[in-house]
mmCIF file with all atom_site columns, C-alpha atoms and ligand atoms in Angstrom:
data_model
loop_
_atom_site.group_PDB
_atom_site.id
_atom_site.type_symbol
_atom_site.label_atom_id
_atom_site.label_alt_id
_atom_site.label_comp_id
_atom_site.label_asym_id
_atom_site.label_entity_id
_atom_site.label_seq_id
_atom_site.pdbx_PDB_ins_code
_atom_site.Cartn_x
_atom_site.Cartn_y
_atom_site.Cartn_z
_atom_site.occupancy
_atom_site.B_iso_or_equiv
_atom_site.pdbx_formal_charge
_atom_site.auth_seq_id
_atom_site.auth_comp_id
_atom_site.auth_asym_id
_atom_site.auth_atom_id
_atom_site.pdbx_PDB_model_num
ATOM   1   C CA  . MET W 1 1   ? -69.488 126.869 171.275 1.00 92.00 ? 154  MET W CA  1
ATOM   2   C CA  . HIS W 1 2   ? -69.113 123.302 172.529 1.00 93.00 ? 155  HIS W CA  1
ATOM   3   C CA  . HIS W 1 3   ? -69.451 121.467 175.808 1.00 89.00 ? 156  HIS W CA  1
ATOM   4   C CA  . LEU W 1 4   ? -68.398 118.139 177.191 1.00 92.00 ? 157  LEU W CA  1
ATOM   5   C CA  . ILE W 1 5   ? -69.186 116.326 180.437 1.00 88.00 ? 158  ILE W CA  1
ATOM   6   C CA  . TYR W 1 6   ? -67.416 113.292 181.824 1.00 91.00 ? 159  TYR W CA  1
ATOM   7   C CA  . PHE W 1 7   ? -67.285 111.215 184.980 1.00 88.00 ? 160  PHE W CA  1
ATOM   8   C CA  . SER W 1 8   ? -64.074 109.655 186.290 1.00 91.00 ? 161  SER W CA  1
ATOM   9   C CA  . ARG W 1 9   ? -62.611 107.973 189.347 1.00 91.00 ? 162  ARG W CA  1
ATOM   10  C CA  . ALA W 1 10  ? -59.554 109.299 191.201 1.00 94.00 ? 163  ALA W CA  1
ATOM   11  C CA  . THR W 1 11  ? -56.642 106.856 191.186 1.00 96.00 ? 164  THR W CA  1
ATOM   12  C CA  . GLN W 1 12  ? -56.058 107.813 194.833 1.00 94.00 ? 165  GLN W CA  1
ATOM   13  C CA  . ALA W 1 13  ? -58.085 109.990 197.189 1.00 91.00 ? 166  ALA W CA  1
ATOM   14  C CA  . PHE W 1 14  ? -57.169 113.662 196.643 1.00 91.00 ? 167  PHE W CA  1
ATOM   15  C CA  . ALA W 1 15  ? -55.979 115.667 199.637 1.00 89.00 ? 168  ALA W CA  1
ATOM   16  C CA  . ASP W 1 16  ? -57.051 119.334 199.758 1.00 87.00 ? 169  ASP W CA  1
ATOM   17  C CA  . GLN W 1 17  ? -53.618 120.494 198.602 1.00 91.00 ? 170  GLN W CA  1
ATOM   18  C CA  . GLN W 1 18  ? -53.658 118.112 195.620 1.00 92.00 ? 171  GLN W CA  1
ATOM   19  C CA  . LEU W 1 19  ? -57.064 119.413 194.607 1.00 91.00 ? 172  LEU W CA  1
ATOM   20  C CA  . GLN W 1 20  ? -55.796 122.972 194.918 1.00 91.00 ? 173  GLN W CA  1
ATOM   21  C CA  . ASP W 1 21  ? -52.774 122.155 192.747 1.00 93.00 ? 174  ASP W CA  1
ATOM   22  C CA  . LEU W 1 22  ? -54.991 120.532 190.138 1.00 94.00 ? 175  LEU W CA  1
ATOM   23  C CA  . LEU W 1 23  ? -57.332 123.522 190.079 1.00 92.00 ? 176  LEU W CA  1
ATOM   24  C CA  . THR W 1 24  ? -54.486 126.018 189.797 1.00 93.00 ? 177  THR W CA  1
ATOM   25  C CA  . GLN W 1 25  ? -53.041 124.059 186.883 1.00 93.00 ? 178  GLN W CA  1
ATOM   26  C CA  . ALA W 1 26  ? -56.455 123.687 185.201 1.00 94.00 ? 179  ALA W CA  1
ATOM   27  C CA  . ARG W 1 27  ? -57.500 127.312 185.666 1.00 93.00 ? 180  ARG W CA  1
ATOM   28  C CA  . LEU W 1 28  ? -54.270 128.715 184.216 1.00 94.00 ? 181  LEU W CA  1
ATOM   29  C CA  . ARG W 1 29  ? -54.517 126.540 181.157 1.00 96.00 ? 182  ARG W CA  1
ATOM   30  C CA  . ASN W 1 30  ? -58.261 127.036 180.751 1.00 95.00 ? 183  ASN W CA  1
ATOM   31  C CA  . ALA W 1 31  ? -57.920 130.813 180.934 1.00 94.00 ? 184  ALA W CA  1
ATOM   32  C CA  . ALA W 1 32  ? -55.366 130.702 178.116 1.00 96.00 ? 185  ALA W CA  1
ATOM   33  C CA  . LEU W 1 33  ? -57.662 128.507 175.998 1.00 96.00 ? 186  LEU W CA  1
ATOM   34  C CA  . GLY W 1 34  ? -60.939 130.287 176.741 1.00 96.00 ? 187  GLY W CA  1
ATOM   35  C CA  . ILE W 1 35  ? -62.361 127.241 178.537 1.00 96.00 ? 188  ILE W CA  1
ATOM   36  C CA  . THR W 1 36  ? -64.862 127.583 181.365 1.00 93.00 ? 189  THR W CA  1
ATOM   37  C CA  . GLY W 1 37  ? -66.696 124.968 183.411 1.00 90.00 ? 190  GLY W CA  1
ATOM   38  C CA  . ILE W 1 38  ? -67.242 123.223 186.696 1.00 87.00 ? 191  ILE W CA  1
ATOM   39  C CA  . LEU W 1 39  ? -65.439 120.418 188.483 1.00 90.00 ? 192  LEU W CA  1
ATOM   40  C CA  . LEU W 1 40  ? -67.233 118.350 191.138 1.00 86.00 ? 193  LEU W CA  1
ATOM   41  C CA  . TYR W 1 41  ? -65.324 116.004 193.419 1.00 87.00 ? 194  TYR W CA  1
ATOM   42  C CA  . GLY W 1 42  ? -66.634 113.586 196.009 1.00 82.00 ? 195  GLY W CA  1
ATOM   43  C CA  . ASN W 1 43  ? -66.225 109.975 197.089 1.00 79.00 ? 196  ASN W CA  1
ATOM   44  C CA  . ASP W 1 44  ? -63.051 109.759 194.966 1.00 86.00 ? 197  ASP W CA  1
ATOM   45  C CA  . GLN W 1 45  ? -65.004 110.584 191.823 1.00 86.00 ? 198  GLN W CA  1
ATOM   46  C CA  . PHE W 1 46  ? -65.033 113.556 189.481 1.00 89.00 ? 199  PHE W CA  1
ATOM   47  C CA  . VAL W 1 47  ? -67.697 115.083 187.293 1.00 87.00 ? 200  VAL W CA  1
ATOM   48  C CA  . GLN W 1 48  ? -66.461 117.860 185.039 1.00 91.00 ? 201  GLN W CA  1
ATOM   49  C CA  . VAL W 1 49  ? -68.107 120.166 182.531 1.00 89.00 ? 202  VAL W CA  1
ATOM   50  C CA  . LEU W 1 50  ? -65.820 121.810 179.977 1.00 94.00 ? 203  LEU W CA  1
ATOM   51  C CA  . GLU W 1 51  ? -67.134 124.480 177.605 1.00 93.00 ? 204  GLU W CA  1
ATOM   52  C CA  . GLY W 1 52  ? -65.492 126.615 174.955 1.00 96.00 ? 205  GLY W CA  1
ATOM   53  C CA  . GLU W 1 53  ? -64.424 126.445 171.328 1.00 97.00 ? 206  GLU W CA  1
ATOM   54  C CA  . GLU W 1 54  ? -64.780 122.876 170.076 1.00 97.00 ? 207  GLU W CA  1
ATOM   55  C CA  . GLN W 1 55  ? -61.123 122.170 169.315 1.00 98.00 ? 208  GLN W CA  1
ATOM   56  C CA  . ALA W 1 56  ? -59.941 123.665 172.615 1.00 97.00 ? 209  ALA W CA  1
ATOM   57  C CA  . VAL W 1 57  ? -62.470 121.565 174.550 1.00 97.00 ? 210  VAL W CA  1
ATOM   58  C CA  . LEU W 1 58  ? -61.553 118.352 172.728 1.00 98.00 ? 211  LEU W CA  1
ATOM   59  C CA  . ASP W 1 59  ? -57.802 118.955 173.119 1.00 97.00 ? 212  ASP W CA  1
ATOM   60  C CA  . THR W 1 60  ? -58.244 119.635 176.831 1.00 98.00 ? 213  THR W CA  1
ATOM   61  C CA  . TYR W 1 61  ? -60.350 116.514 177.264 1.00 98.00 ? 214  TYR W CA  1
ATOM   62  C CA  . GLU W 1 62  ? -57.689 114.460 175.498 1.00 98.00 ? 215  GLU W CA  1
ATOM   63  C CA  . ARG W 1 63  ? -55.038 115.751 177.926 1.00 97.00 ? 216  ARG W CA  1
ATOM   64  C CA  . ILE W 1 64  ? -57.317 115.118 180.892 1.00 98.00 ? 217  ILE W CA  1
ATOM   65  C CA  . CYS W 1 65  ? -57.958 111.535 179.736 1.00 98.00 ? 218  CYS W CA  1
ATOM   66  C CA  . ARG W 1 66  ? -54.211 110.847 179.741 1.00 98.00 ? 219  ARG W CA  1
ATOM   67  C CA  . ASP W 1 67  ? -53.796 112.111 183.307 1.00 97.00 ? 220  ASP W CA  1
ATOM   68  C CA  . PRO W 1 68  ? -52.734 109.279 185.648 1.00 97.00 ? 221  PRO W CA  1
ATOM   69  C CA  . ARG W 1 69  ? -54.440 110.964 188.622 1.00 97.00 ? 222  ARG W CA  1
ATOM   70  C CA  . HIS W 1 70  ? -57.760 109.483 187.540 1.00 97.00 ? 223  HIS W CA  1
ATOM   71  C CA  . ARG W 1 71  ? -59.122 106.545 185.542 1.00 95.00 ? 224  ARG W CA  1
ATOM   72  C CA  . ALA W 1 72  ? -62.332 105.143 184.075 1.00 92.00 ? 225  ALA W CA  1
ATOM   73  C CA  . VAL W 1 73  ? -63.031 108.422 182.319 1.00 93.00 ? 226  VAL W CA  1
ATOM   74  C CA  . THR W 1 74  ? -66.533 108.105 180.894 1.00 88.00 ? 227  THR W CA  1
ATOM   75  C CA  . LEU W 1 75  ? -67.867 110.615 178.427 1.00 87.00 ? 228  LEU W CA  1
ATOM   76  C CA  . PHE W 1 76  ? -71.417 111.646 179.166 1.00 81.00 ? 229  PHE W CA  1
ATOM   77  C CA  . ALA W 1 77  ? -72.116 114.553 176.793 1.00 83.00 ? 230  ALA W CA  1
ATOM   78  C CA  . ASN W 1 78  ? -70.224 116.086 173.881 1.00 89.00 ? 231  ASN W CA  1
ATOM   79  C CA  . LYS W 1 79  ? -72.183 118.550 171.796 1.00 87.00 ? 232  LYS W CA  1
ATOM   80  C CA  . ALA W 1 80  ? -72.582 122.047 170.404 1.00 90.00 ? 233  ALA W CA  1
ATOM   81  C CA  . ILE W 1 81  ? -74.239 124.617 172.682 1.00 87.00 ? 234  ILE W CA  1
ATOM   82  C CA  . ALA W 1 82  ? -75.599 128.078 172.037 1.00 87.00 ? 235  ALA W CA  1
ATOM   83  C CA  . VAL W 1 83  ? -74.211 129.828 175.125 1.00 86.00 ? 236  VAL W CA  1
ATOM   84  C CA  . ARG W 1 84  ? -71.896 129.096 178.016 1.00 87.00 ? 237  ARG W CA  1
ATOM   85  C CA  . SER W 1 85  ? -73.370 128.099 181.373 1.00 81.00 ? 238  SER W CA  1
ATOM   86  C CA  . TYR W 1 86  ? -70.206 129.064 183.332 1.00 83.00 ? 239  TYR W CA  1
ATOM   87  C CA  . GLU W 1 87  ? -69.202 132.390 181.836 1.00 83.00 ? 240  GLU W CA  1
ATOM   88  C CA  . GLY W 1 88  ? -66.479 133.831 184.055 1.00 81.00 ? 241  GLY W CA  1
ATOM   89  C CA  . TRP W 1 89  ? -65.532 130.487 185.664 1.00 80.00 ? 242  TRP W CA  1
ATOM   90  C CA  . GLY W 1 90  ? -62.057 129.280 184.582 1.00 81.00 ? 243  GLY W CA  1
ATOM   91  C CA  . MET W 1 91  ? -63.071 126.138 186.487 1.00 84.00 ? 244  MET W CA  1
ATOM   92  C CA  . TYR W 1 92  ? -65.582 126.434 189.306 1.00 82.00 ? 245  TYR W CA  1
ATOM   93  C CA  . PHE W 1 93  ? -64.996 123.796 191.979 1.00 83.00 ? 246  PHE W CA  1
ATOM   94  C CA  . HIS W 1 94  ? -67.644 122.188 194.138 1.00 77.00 ? 247  HIS W CA  1
ATOM   95  C CA  . PRO W 1 95  ? -67.104 119.367 196.632 1.00 77.00 ? 248  PRO W CA  1
ATOM   96  C CA  . MET W 1 96  ? -69.796 116.735 196.450 1.00 72.00 ? 249  MET W CA  1
ATOM   97  C CA  . GLY W 1 97  ? -71.188 114.426 199.160 1.00 70.00 ? 250  GLY W CA  1
ATOM   98  C CA  . PRO W 1 98  ? -71.731 110.705 198.488 1.00 64.00 ? 251  PRO W CA  1
ATOM   99  C CA  . ALA W 1 99  ? -75.515 111.113 198.239 1.00 65.00 ? 252  ALA W CA  1
ATOM   100 C CA  . THR W 1 100 ? -75.294 113.810 195.574 1.00 65.00 ? 253  THR W CA  1
ATOM   101 C CA  . LEU W 1 101 ? -72.823 111.744 193.634 1.00 61.00 ? 254  LEU W CA  1
ATOM   102 C CA  . ARG W 1 102 ? -75.031 108.659 193.740 1.00 61.00 ? 255  ARG W CA  1
ATOM   103 C CA  . GLU W 1 103 ? -77.918 110.767 192.420 1.00 61.00 ? 256  GLU W CA  1
ATOM   104 C CA  . LEU W 1 104 ? -75.823 112.075 189.577 1.00 62.00 ? 257  LEU W CA  1
ATOM   105 C CA  . VAL W 1 105 ? -74.139 108.859 188.555 1.00 57.00 ? 258  VAL W CA  1
ATOM   106 C CA  . GLY W 1 106 ? -77.263 106.765 188.987 1.00 55.00 ? 259  GLY W CA  1
ATOM   107 C CA  . LEU W 1 107 ? -79.533 109.117 187.096 1.00 47.00 ? 260  LEU W CA  1
ATOM   108 C CA  . VAL W 1 108 ? -77.736 109.880 183.920 1.00 53.00 ? 261  VAL W CA  1
ATOM   109 C CA  . LYS W 1 109 ? -80.500 108.567 181.680 1.00 58.00 ? 262  LYS W CA  1
ATOM   110 C CA  . PRO W 1 110 ? -82.284 111.644 180.327 1.00 56.00 ? 263  PRO W CA  1
ATOM   111 C CA  . ALA W 1 111 ? -85.802 110.358 181.039 1.00 62.00 ? 264  ALA W CA  1
ATOM   112 C CA  . GLU W 1 112 ? -84.867 109.485 184.614 1.00 63.00 ? 265  GLU W CA  1
ATOM   113 C CA  . LEU W 1 113 ? -83.243 112.872 185.151 1.00 61.00 ? 266  LEU W CA  1
ATOM   114 C CA  . ALA W 1 114 ? -86.525 114.609 184.439 1.00 65.00 ? 267  ALA W CA  1
ATOM   115 C CA  . GLN W 1 115 ? -88.362 112.281 186.828 1.00 69.00 ? 268  GLN W CA  1
ATOM   116 C CA  . ALA W 1 116 ? -85.720 112.716 189.538 1.00 66.00 ? 269  ALA W CA  1
ATOM   117 C CA  . LEU W 1 117 ? -86.355 116.424 189.683 1.00 66.00 ? 270  LEU W CA  1
ATOM   118 C CA  . LEU W 1 118 ? -89.961 115.753 190.730 1.00 72.00 ? 271  LEU W CA  1
ATOM   119 C CA  . ARG W 1 119 ? -88.903 113.912 193.899 1.00 71.00 ? 272  ARG W CA  1
ATOM   120 C CA  . PRO W 1 120 ? -90.251 115.710 196.963 1.00 71.00 ? 273  PRO W CA  1
ATOM   121 C CA  . ASN W 1 121 ? -87.277 114.983 199.252 1.00 68.00 ? 274  ASN W CA  1
ATOM   122 C CA  . LEU W 1 122 ? -84.523 116.440 197.084 1.00 63.00 ? 275  LEU W CA  1
ATOM   123 C CA  . GLY W 1 123 ? -82.152 118.819 198.868 1.00 61.00 ? 276  GLY W CA  1
ATOM   124 C CA  . GLN W 1 124 ? -81.355 122.184 197.306 1.00 59.00 ? 277  GLN W CA  1
ATOM   125 C CA  . ALA W 1 125 ? -77.846 121.127 196.257 1.00 53.00 ? 278  ALA W CA  1
ATOM   126 C CA  . ASP W 1 126 ? -79.070 117.902 194.662 1.00 58.00 ? 279  ASP W CA  1
ATOM   127 C CA  . LYS W 1 127 ? -81.839 119.768 192.897 1.00 63.00 ? 280  LYS W CA  1
ATOM   128 C CA  . HIS W 1 128 ? -79.394 122.280 191.514 1.00 60.00 ? 281  HIS W CA  1
ATOM   129 C CA  . MET W 1 129 ? -77.062 119.565 190.240 1.00 61.00 ? 282  MET W CA  1
ATOM   130 C CA  . LEU W 1 130 ? -79.881 117.625 188.635 1.00 63.00 ? 283  LEU W CA  1
ATOM   131 C CA  . GLN W 1 131 ? -81.176 120.786 186.990 1.00 65.00 ? 284  GLN W CA  1
ATOM   132 C CA  . LEU W 1 132 ? -77.692 121.349 185.712 1.00 62.00 ? 285  LEU W CA  1
ATOM   133 C CA  . LEU W 1 133 ? -77.502 117.870 184.208 1.00 62.00 ? 286  LEU W CA  1
ATOM   134 C CA  . CYS W 1 134 ? -80.996 118.241 182.743 1.00 60.00 ? 287  CYS W CA  1
ATOM   135 C CA  . SER W 1 135 ? -79.996 121.446 181.014 1.00 56.00 ? 288  SER W CA  1
ATOM   136 C CA  . PHE W 1 136 ? -77.207 119.528 179.317 1.00 51.00 ? 289  PHE W CA  1
ATOM   137 C CA  . VAL W 1 137 ? -78.971 116.392 178.221 1.00 51.00 ? 290  VAL W CA  1
ATOM   138 C CA  . LEU W 1 138 ? -82.630 117.244 177.758 1.00 49.00 ? 291  LEU W CA  1
ATOM   139 C CA  . PRO W 1 139 ? -83.910 119.172 174.719 1.00 48.00 ? 292  PRO W CA  1
ATOM   140 C CA  . GLN W 1 140 ? -84.404 122.840 175.652 1.00 44.00 ? 293  GLN W CA  1
HETATM 141 P P1  . FAD F 2 .   ? -47.739 118.132 181.748 1.00 68.22 ? 1416 FAD F P1  1
HETATM 142 O O1  . FAD F 2 .   ? -48.029 119.242 182.736 1.00 68.22 ? 1416 FAD F O1  1
HETATM 143 O O2  . FAD F 2 .   ? -46.604 118.300 180.754 1.00 68.22 ? 1416 FAD F O2  1
HETATM 144 O O3  . FAD F 2 .   ? -47.593 116.757 182.540 1.00 68.22 ? 1416 FAD F O3  1
HETATM 145 C C1  . FAD F 2 .   ? -47.157 115.534 181.909 1.00 68.22 ? 1416 FAD F C1  1
HETATM 146 C C2  . FAD F 2 .   ? -47.992 114.359 182.384 1.00 68.22 ? 1416 FAD F C2  1
HETATM 147 O O4  . FAD F 2 .   ? -48.060 114.315 183.814 1.00 68.22 ? 1416 FAD F O4  1
HETATM 148 C C3  . FAD F 2 .   ? -49.440 114.437 181.908 1.00 68.22 ? 1416 FAD F C3  1
HETATM 149 O O5  . FAD F 2 .   ? -49.880 113.114 181.589 1.00 68.22 ? 1416 FAD F O5  1
HETATM 150 C C4  . FAD F 2 .   ? -50.177 114.965 183.107 1.00 68.22 ? 1416 FAD F C4  1
HETATM 151 O O6  . FAD F 2 .   ? -51.537 114.528 183.063 1.00 68.22 ? 1416 FAD F O6  1
HETATM 152 C C5  . FAD F 2 .   ? -49.412 114.354 184.252 1.00 68.22 ? 1416 FAD F C5  1
HETATM 153 N N1  . FAD F 2 .   ? -49.442 115.184 185.472 1.00 68.22 ? 1416 FAD F N1  1
HETATM 154 C C6  . FAD F 2 .   ? -49.438 116.523 185.545 1.00 68.22 ? 1416 FAD F C6  1
HETATM 155 N N2  . FAD F 2 .   ? -49.467 116.938 186.818 1.00 68.22 ? 1416 FAD F N2  1
HETATM 156 C C7  . FAD F 2 .   ? -49.459 115.802 187.577 1.00 68.22 ? 1416 FAD F C7  1
HETATM 157 C C8  . FAD F 2 .   ? -49.468 115.547 188.961 1.00 68.22 ? 1416 FAD F C8  1
HETATM 158 N N3  . FAD F 2 .   ? -49.500 116.537 189.873 1.00 68.22 ? 1416 FAD F N3  1
HETATM 159 N N4  . FAD F 2 .   ? -49.475 114.264 189.378 1.00 68.22 ? 1416 FAD F N4  1
HETATM 160 C C9  . FAD F 2 .   ? -49.453 113.236 188.502 1.00 68.22 ? 1416 FAD F C9  1
HETATM 161 N N5  . FAD F 2 .   ? -49.428 113.418 187.172 1.00 68.22 ? 1416 FAD F N5  1
HETATM 162 C C10 . FAD F 2 .   ? -49.434 114.671 186.709 1.00 68.22 ? 1416 FAD F C10 1
HETATM 163 N N6  . FAD F 2 .   ? -56.220 120.535 182.779 1.00 68.22 ? 1416 FAD F N6  1
HETATM 164 C C11 . FAD F 2 .   ? -56.704 121.586 182.121 1.00 68.22 ? 1416 FAD F C11 1
HETATM 165 O O7  . FAD F 2 .   ? -55.957 122.218 181.355 1.00 68.22 ? 1416 FAD F O7  1
HETATM 166 N N7  . FAD F 2 .   ? -57.994 121.980 182.260 1.00 68.22 ? 1416 FAD F N7  1
HETATM 167 C C12 . FAD F 2 .   ? -58.878 121.311 183.055 1.00 68.22 ? 1416 FAD F C12 1
HETATM 168 O O8  . FAD F 2 .   ? -60.030 121.713 183.174 1.00 68.22 ? 1416 FAD F O8  1
HETATM 169 C C13 . FAD F 2 .   ? -58.402 120.172 183.755 1.00 68.22 ? 1416 FAD F C13 1
HETATM 170 N N8  . FAD F 2 .   ? -59.221 119.438 184.544 1.00 68.22 ? 1416 FAD F N8  1
HETATM 171 C C14 . FAD F 2 .   ? -58.748 118.310 185.130 1.00 68.22 ? 1416 FAD F C14 1
HETATM 172 C C15 . FAD F 2 .   ? -59.618 117.513 185.856 1.00 68.22 ? 1416 FAD F C15 1
HETATM 173 C C16 . FAD F 2 .   ? -59.171 116.337 186.456 1.00 68.22 ? 1416 FAD F C16 1
HETATM 174 C C17 . FAD F 2 .   ? -60.121 115.490 187.220 1.00 68.22 ? 1416 FAD F C17 1
HETATM 175 C C18 . FAD F 2 .   ? -57.804 115.949 186.333 1.00 68.22 ? 1416 FAD F C18 1
HETATM 176 C C19 . FAD F 2 .   ? -57.309 114.691 186.964 1.00 68.22 ? 1416 FAD F C19 1
HETATM 177 C C20 . FAD F 2 .   ? -56.944 116.734 185.600 1.00 68.22 ? 1416 FAD F C20 1
HETATM 178 C C21 . FAD F 2 .   ? -57.382 117.921 185.003 1.00 68.22 ? 1416 FAD F C21 1
HETATM 179 N N9  . FAD F 2 .   ? -56.530 118.736 184.268 1.00 68.22 ? 1416 FAD F N9  1
HETATM 180 C C22 . FAD F 2 .   ? -57.035 119.819 183.597 1.00 68.22 ? 1416 FAD F C22 1
HETATM 181 C C23 . FAD F 2 .   ? -55.094 118.482 184.207 1.00 68.22 ? 1416 FAD F C23 1
HETATM 182 C C24 . FAD F 2 .   ? -54.723 117.761 182.907 1.00 68.22 ? 1416 FAD F C24 1
HETATM 183 O O9  . FAD F 2 .   ? -55.052 116.410 183.000 1.00 68.22 ? 1416 FAD F O9  1
HETATM 184 C C25 . FAD F 2 .   ? -53.210 117.901 182.595 1.00 68.22 ? 1416 FAD F C25 1
HETATM 185 O O10 . FAD F 2 .   ? -52.451 117.407 183.667 1.00 68.22 ? 1416 FAD F O10 1
HETATM 186 C C26 . FAD F 2 .   ? -52.821 119.338 182.376 1.00 68.22 ? 1416 FAD F C26 1
HETATM 187 O O11 . FAD F 2 .   ? -53.688 119.930 181.452 1.00 68.22 ? 1416 FAD F O11 1
HETATM 188 C C27 . FAD F 2 .   ? -51.380 119.437 181.874 1.00 68.22 ? 1416 FAD F C27 1
HETATM 189 O O12 . FAD F 2 .   ? -51.276 118.710 180.695 1.00 68.22 ? 1416 FAD F O12 1
HETATM 190 P P2  . FAD F 2 .   ? -49.873 118.518 179.925 1.00 68.22 ? 1416 FAD F P2  1
HETATM 191 O O13 . FAD F 2 .   ? -50.084 117.577 178.787 1.00 68.22 ? 1416 FAD F O13 1
HETATM 192 O O14 . FAD F 2 .   ? -49.305 119.855 179.627 1.00 68.22 ? 1416 FAD F O14 1
HETATM 193 O O15 . FAD F 2 .   ? -49.039 117.727 180.959 1.00 68.22 ? 1416 FAD F O15 1
#
């Protein structure tokens, strides 16, 4: 089992219907390929986790990278995993506020992620997202 996380920037702001279309397209294809994961969108930026068999994940990522709907695709993690984190989710979608996004993008260094979780003023959503990122990048 393999997983991959990337950040990217939407070429243009996505309207709700465009996001729906993207998710429908992604979920159909992911179901056929056995790929699960999560897609976060906020402030014209995406964070996506893809998990599944290695070749299927890498092929999907390659297609995603070529998609003109976004740019500046930056790979954040790409490694073998023992178990899926999103079993049952063809592609879970979660909208993200600017503050959450700043936390995520600004705190991608593993050591800082661990520290960030100790902050007393973290909201529940931010905490969950940071825990999620920690589980990907910090040794278990
Ligand atoms: P085709 O459907 O044959 O399309 C040809 C080209 O047009 C491709 O370059 C495609 O990227 C582009 N394209 C397709 N639809 C549109 C559109 N509405 N507007 C503009 N250009 C378009 N796909 C998945 O399978 N799984 C995912 O998890 C997934 N996540 C994505 C996350 C993001 C942030 C984005 C932007 C796209 C995602 N996609 C995902 C879609 C993926 O990029 C491909 O469009 C899709 O997989 C179809 O690939 P294809 O090569 O068959 O292209």
